[in-house]
Amino acid sequence: MLIFVGKRIGFMILTMVVVSILLFLLLELTPGNVATKVLGPYSSEEQRNLWLEAHGYFEPFYIRYFDWLGNFASGNFGDSVRFKVPVSEVLWPRLANTAILGIATFAVMIPLSLILGVLAGMREGSKTDRSISIVSIVTTSIPEFASAVFITAILVFWLKLLPGTSTMTYGFDIVQLILPAMVLIIYDFGYVTRMTRASMAEVMTTQYIRTAVLKGLPYRRVVMRHALRNALIAPFTVIMLQINWLLSGVIVVEFFFAYKGFGALLLEASLNKDIYLIEACAMVAVLVAVATQTIADIGYTYLNPRIRFS
Amino acid sequence: MSKKSKDKMHPYIPELVNKLRKGEVTRRDFLNTATLLGVSAGAAYAMAGLPAPGRKAHAAAKKGGNLRVSMNVKATDDPATFDWSEKGNVARHMTESLVRIGDDGVAQPVLAESWSASEDLKTWTFNLRKNATWSNGDAFGADDVIFNFRRWLDPKTGSSNQGRFSSMTTTSDTGNKDENGNAIMSTTEAGGALEKIDDHTVRFNLNNADLALPESMADYPALIVNRRFEDDGGDLIKNPVGTGPYTLKEFAIGEKATLVRRTDAPWWGGETYLDKISYIDHGDDPAAQVAALASDQVDTNYQTSIEQVGTIKNIADLEIYERVTAQTGVARMHVTAAPYDNKKLRQAIQACVDHDKMLKFVYRGRGGPAEDHHVAPVHPEYAELPKLKQDYDKAKKLLAEAGYADGIELRIDCVANPPWEQNACLALSEMVKPAGIDLKINIMPGGTYWDVWASTPFGFTAWTHRALGVQVLNLAYRSGVAWNETNYSNPEFDKTLDQAGGILDPNERRKVTRKLEEILQDDAIISQSLWRSVFVTANKRVKGLYAQVALEHHYNGVWLDG
């Protein structure tokens, strides 16, 4: 297992290097002058050139890249041109905010989708199955920006139950977390439910389950002890992938509710050609993607002992 | 009026009073000209037979509270290079200007206690407030003002104030050539332009008459910083030293800015009601601002978009303040870039526009139709020209004369937010189509658009309100100034603009402004969409608030009721 994890770390470092080079290249080729964004549209050509020179932008591409790489490896992520502070000062708090939103979303969404998926898959074609399937398909089909509008119209403007934005200006407020989490749950739970349902339905048709039922075991025991563990392999993969999706897929929700998270940060960094911030965000995204995949692979061996690292 | 005041009074004032009495000038023209010439607002109102304006103490006003304002929080480090009024709004409560424009559109003293002008309007003397102190303990004085002007006029600062105060600059050849072989010119402070008379008196010696000088000192990049600003790092956020009633407590770009009442020394202007002002950034989505207002997360906002006005009217706790302004949007062309260097083509575009329909479609009729010369009916020197009419036959003829008889494909760059700017481009695109012009619209996010704002051959730019028409003409259309986004250079226009700045009689000034309007209209460098009303929303508990014409925040007289 140590070899497996070591290989994954090696793969992750390689991916980070490739992604960082590609990003540097892409930002180099994208039109737009970073000095204009820092000094404002009315700055003079002379001022912009002075700024570019002072910040090393006249150095060749590869020298700037290796400078950044060396600094990054030593924990110095550079300064953000948009936020005018070191990247780490803005990156970690924003990442923590998205993690809080993600935990709140997953804490509700995973139990809900697993329960509904199992209930639907237990008796394929039943009324329960059809009802859950329809609800799942409908909620997943509505994009976040649309459900955010509907939910805000009802809970904020009509019933006046919840705050309409989630800036957390005066510190963490769990009430402000409800709307963005609700939108993410509504959008995502249907997908995981459908995957769980399909996996459960497949397991329920296998011979060993039929044997257990015919042997006279209580139905609940058949489901809980024999079917569930095998049925969870596919949803487990999907759930792990949702962590990746959440990291950047929350952009719409964070923008709509003015939630100061990682997705909104990535958007602002991109719009402002904030190269060091974009690079840092991308590295975090790669790290999370590889880490979740590694955890998923290790998790398979627990759920299905037949799977080996070799 | 005291004898001393009368002695210092500009010699034109008695004649102006006479004209008012005879009905030859309007009260608005009188107030505007008299205050610019240094008559205090109170005295000018009295001469016009009107009750004195200004901030009144409200018996019912309550002290204390935190005013929460929804507004983008942008980098606010150096007022000299401010390019958005939001930046000015955060800074203005800390560091102040010499002059401000009141709710009535009249110039009022702030850090300048009073001013007077010579008969030829080329020498201006400003008396500075003696009881203003900086939050670092320094006494405010002439050295601060001289330091700021010197910085603004230095091309290395890159301040738009260089254009605002062009009458204090001189332009010379650097001896270098650009890529096209043209001489590179440099504009710097004119010798002797700035003169310190004593610790609290400054004199400005101008190259040419400029009646708008006090008005220009009220613009948001003209906030006065401490004379040691650069030595202390040149960053107002890291070192928030100011003369204003509040100081900065918290600041995070894109998140929040919190100002709290100064405690080191009493503010020269007396007491303010609010303990705290909190700016909260809700991003670029106008819907988020409305949601925050509806759920009482904020008390007021920077601006309500026209699309949100209907929604807000249905929310009982909220009130909308509307103001007709000289805020506008212009589809401007680079007169030095092909094909826009062809005047006939520009005129053809202009001939396609129905300004009334444009206003109705783009801004639901809230504001006024524009006339392609950037002087608004609310400007005191506005002269009405014959109404522009949509004329496709004329447009086609002009297009043929321009060499595009078979039509032409063009592209306009515009910013994604606010939506009315896109809609103005969309309306323009539809209006030019019947003449054979296929106008594509390139909608860009703000961060990207501002990269190309100055260089794009055809782009749409929103302009804020300025008190005088000549102010905006000086900023945007005078040859070589920082904000000249059309590359327009017309010596006759510049000369006429100089002339307009030196005319005291409002009626005579209107005649010269008419000429300026005609020149701009004829040269067709802009297709101006509309004059727009601005809207500000506030919870009904917010008192003493109004929609300022340039969306400036002056919260010194605002309080919270409950």
Short mmCIF file of N, CA, C and O in Angstrom, two decimals, chain B residues 157-203:
data_model
loop_
_atom_site.label_atom_id
_atom_site.label_comp_id
_atom_site.label_asym_id
_atom_site.label_seq_id
_atom_site.Cartn_x
_atom_site.Cartn_y
_atom_site.Cartn_z
N THR B 157 2.93 59.97 -11.88
CA THR B 157 1.85 59.54 -10.98
C THR B 157 0.74 58.86 -11.78
O THR B 157 0.09 57.95 -11.28
N GLY B 158 0.53 59.29 -13.02
CA GLY B 158 -0.53 58.70 -13.84
C GLY B 158 -1.91 59.06 -13.35
O GLY B 158 -2.84 58.27 -13.43
N SER B 159 -2.05 60.27 -12.85
CA SER B 159 -3.35 60.69 -12.31
C SER B 159 -4.19 61.36 -13.38
O SER B 159 -3.69 62.15 -14.18
N SER B 160 -5.49 61.06 -13.35
CA SER B 160 -6.40 61.73 -14.30
C SER B 160 -6.53 63.21 -13.94
O SER B 160 -7.02 64.01 -14.74
N ASN B 161 -6.07 63.59 -12.76
CA ASN B 161 -6.12 65.00 -12.36
C ASN B 161 -5.26 65.89 -13.26
O ASN B 161 -5.48 67.09 -13.33
N GLN B 162 -4.31 65.28 -13.94
CA GLN B 162 -3.48 66.09 -14.84
C GLN B 162 -4.35 66.72 -15.92
O GLN B 162 -4.14 67.88 -16.30
N GLY B 163 -5.34 65.95 -16.41
CA GLY B 163 -6.29 66.50 -17.40
C GLY B 163 -7.25 67.48 -16.75
O GLY B 163 -7.61 68.50 -17.34
N ARG B 164 -7.66 67.16 -15.52
CA ARG B 164 -8.60 68.02 -14.80
C ARG B 164 -8.01 69.42 -14.58
O ARG B 164 -8.70 70.40 -14.65
N PHE B 165 -6.72 69.46 -14.31
CA PHE B 165 -6.05 70.74 -14.04
C PHE B 165 -5.07 71.07 -15.15
O PHE B 165 -3.94 71.50 -14.90
N SER B 166 -5.51 70.88 -16.39
CA SER B 166 -4.62 71.11 -17.54
C SER B 166 -4.19 72.57 -17.64
O SER B 166 -3.18 72.86 -18.28
N SER B 167 -4.93 73.46 -17.00
CA SER B 167 -4.54 74.88 -17.05
C SER B 167 -3.31 75.16 -16.19
O SER B 167 -2.81 76.27 -16.16
N MET B 168 -2.82 74.13 -15.48
CA MET B 168 -1.60 74.30 -14.68
C MET B 168 -0.45 73.51 -15.27
O MET B 168 0.56 73.28 -14.61
N THR B 169 -0.61 73.01 -16.50
CA THR B 169 0.44 72.17 -17.09
C THR B 169 0.99 72.78 -18.37
O THR B 169 0.39 73.67 -18.96
N THR B 170 2.12 72.24 -18.75
CA THR B 170 2.72 72.63 -20.02
C THR B 170 3.16 71.36 -20.74
O THR B 170 3.55 70.38 -20.10
N THR B 171 3.04 71.36 -22.06
CA THR B 171 3.39 70.17 -22.82
C THR B 171 4.62 70.46 -23.69
O THR B 171 4.67 71.48 -24.37
N SER B 172 5.60 69.55 -23.61
CA SER B 172 6.82 69.77 -24.41
C SER B 172 7.28 68.47 -25.05
O SER B 172 6.87 67.38 -24.65
N ASP B 173 8.12 68.62 -26.03
CA ASP B 173 8.65 67.48 -26.78
C ASP B 173 9.76 66.81 -25.95
O ASP B 173 10.67 67.48 -25.47
N THR B 174 9.67 65.49 -25.79
CA THR B 174 10.70 64.78 -25.01
C THR B 174 11.97 64.54 -25.84
O THR B 174 12.98 64.12 -25.30
N GLY B 175 11.85 64.73 -27.15
CA GLY B 175 12.98 64.45 -28.03
C GLY B 175 12.97 63.02 -28.53
O GLY B 175 13.74 62.65 -29.41
N ASN B 176 12.09 62.21 -28.01
CA ASN B 176 11.98 60.82 -28.46
C ASN B 176 10.85 60.67 -29.49
O ASN B 176 9.97 61.52 -29.57
N LYS B 177 10.93 59.59 -30.25
CA LYS B 177 9.91 59.32 -31.27
C LYS B 177 9.20 58.01 -30.93
O LYS B 177 9.82 57.09 -30.39
N ASP B 178 7.91 57.92 -31.30
CA ASP B 178 7.20 56.66 -31.10
C ASP B 178 7.41 55.74 -32.29
O ASP B 178 8.17 56.06 -33.22
N GLU B 179 6.71 54.57 -32.29
CA GLU B 179 6.89 53.58 -33.37
C GLU B 179 6.60 54.16 -34.75
O GLU B 179 7.16 53.74 -35.75
N ASN B 180 5.67 55.13 -34.80
CA ASN B 180 5.29 55.71 -36.10
C ASN B 180 6.13 56.94 -36.46
O ASN B 180 5.85 57.64 -37.43
N GLY B 181 7.13 57.22 -35.63
CA GLY B 181 8.01 58.36 -35.93
C GLY B 181 7.48 59.70 -35.42
O GLY B 181 8.08 60.74 -35.69
N ASN B 182 6.37 59.66 -34.68
CA ASN B 182 5.83 60.91 -34.15
C ASN B 182 6.56 61.29 -32.87
O ASN B 182 7.00 60.41 -32.11
N ALA B 183 6.67 62.58 -32.63
CA ALA B 183 7.35 63.05 -31.43
C ALA B 183 6.56 62.65 -30.18
O ALA B 183 5.34 62.75 -30.17
N ILE B 184 7.28 62.16 -29.16
CA ILE B 184 6.62 61.82 -27.89
C ILE B 184 6.62 63.07 -27.02
O ILE B 184 7.67 63.65 -26.74
N MET B 185 5.43 63.49 -26.64
CA MET B 185 5.28 64.71 -25.86
C MET B 185 5.14 64.36 -24.38
O MET B 185 4.68 63.26 -24.03
N SER B 186 5.49 65.27 -23.54
CA SER B 186 5.34 65.06 -22.10
C SER B 186 4.65 66.29 -21.48
O SER B 186 5.02 67.42 -21.78
N THR B 187 3.64 66.00 -20.65
CA THR B 187 2.91 67.10 -20.00
C THR B 187 3.33 67.15 -18.54
O THR B 187 3.26 66.14 -17.83
N THR B 188 3.79 68.31 -18.13
CA THR B 188 4.27 68.46 -16.74
C THR B 188 3.71 69.75 -16.13
O THR B 188 3.07 70.54 -16.83
N GLU B 189 4.00 69.92 -14.86
CA GLU B 189 3.54 71.12 -14.14
C GLU B 189 4.16 72.38 -14.76
O GLU B 189 5.37 72.42 -14.99
N ALA B 190 3.34 73.38 -15.00
CA ALA B 190 3.85 74.63 -15.54
C ALA B 190 4.57 75.40 -14.43
O ALA B 190 4.12 75.39 -13.28
N GLY B 191 5.67 76.04 -14.77
CA GLY B 191 6.43 76.79 -13.78
C GLY B 191 5.58 77.89 -13.15
O GLY B 191 4.88 78.62 -13.85
N GLY B 192 5.61 77.97 -11.84
CA GLY B 192 4.89 79.03 -11.14
C GLY B 192 3.39 78.77 -10.99
O GLY B 192 2.66 79.64 -10.50
N ALA B 193 2.93 77.60 -11.39
CA ALA B 193 1.49 77.31 -11.30
C ALA B 193 1.03 77.22 -9.85
O ALA B 193 -0.09 77.61 -9.52
N LEU B 194 1.90 76.69 -9.00
CA LEU B 194 1.51 76.49 -7.59
C LEU B 194 2.31 77.44 -6.70
O LEU B 194 3.54 77.50 -6.78
N GLU B 195 1.61 78.16 -5.88
CA GLU B 195 2.28 79.16 -5.05
C GLU B 195 1.73 79.10 -3.63
O GLU B 195 0.50 79.18 -3.43
N LYS B 196 2.64 78.95 -2.68
CA LYS B 196 2.22 78.95 -1.27
C LYS B 196 2.31 80.39 -0.76
O LYS B 196 3.40 80.98 -0.75
N ILE B 197 1.18 80.94 -0.36
CA ILE B 197 1.18 82.33 0.14
C ILE B 197 1.54 82.33 1.62
O ILE B 197 2.40 83.07 2.06
N ASP B 198 0.85 81.51 2.38
CA ASP B 198 1.22 81.29 3.78
C ASP B 198 0.78 79.88 4.16
O ASP B 198 0.38 79.11 3.28
N ASP B 199 0.84 79.56 5.42
CA ASP B 199 0.55 78.17 5.83
C ASP B 199 -0.86 77.71 5.49
O ASP B 199 -1.15 76.51 5.43
N HIS B 200 -1.77 78.67 5.31
CA HIS B 200 -3.16 78.28 5.02
C HIS B 200 -3.72 79.00 3.80
O HIS B 200 -4.94 79.16 3.67
N THR B 201 -2.85 79.43 2.91
CA THR B 201 -3.31 80.06 1.67
C THR B 201 -2.47 79.55 0.49
O THR B 201 -1.24 79.54 0.56
N VAL B 202 -3.18 79.14 -0.56
CA VAL B 202 -2.50 78.64 -1.75
C VAL B 202 -3.03 79.41 -2.96
O VAL B 202 -4.23 79.70 -3.03
N ARG B 203 -2.12 79.73 -3.85
CA ARG B 203 -2.55 80.42 -5.07
C ARG B 203 -2.23 79.56 -6.28
O ARG B 203 -1.16 78.96 -6.37
#
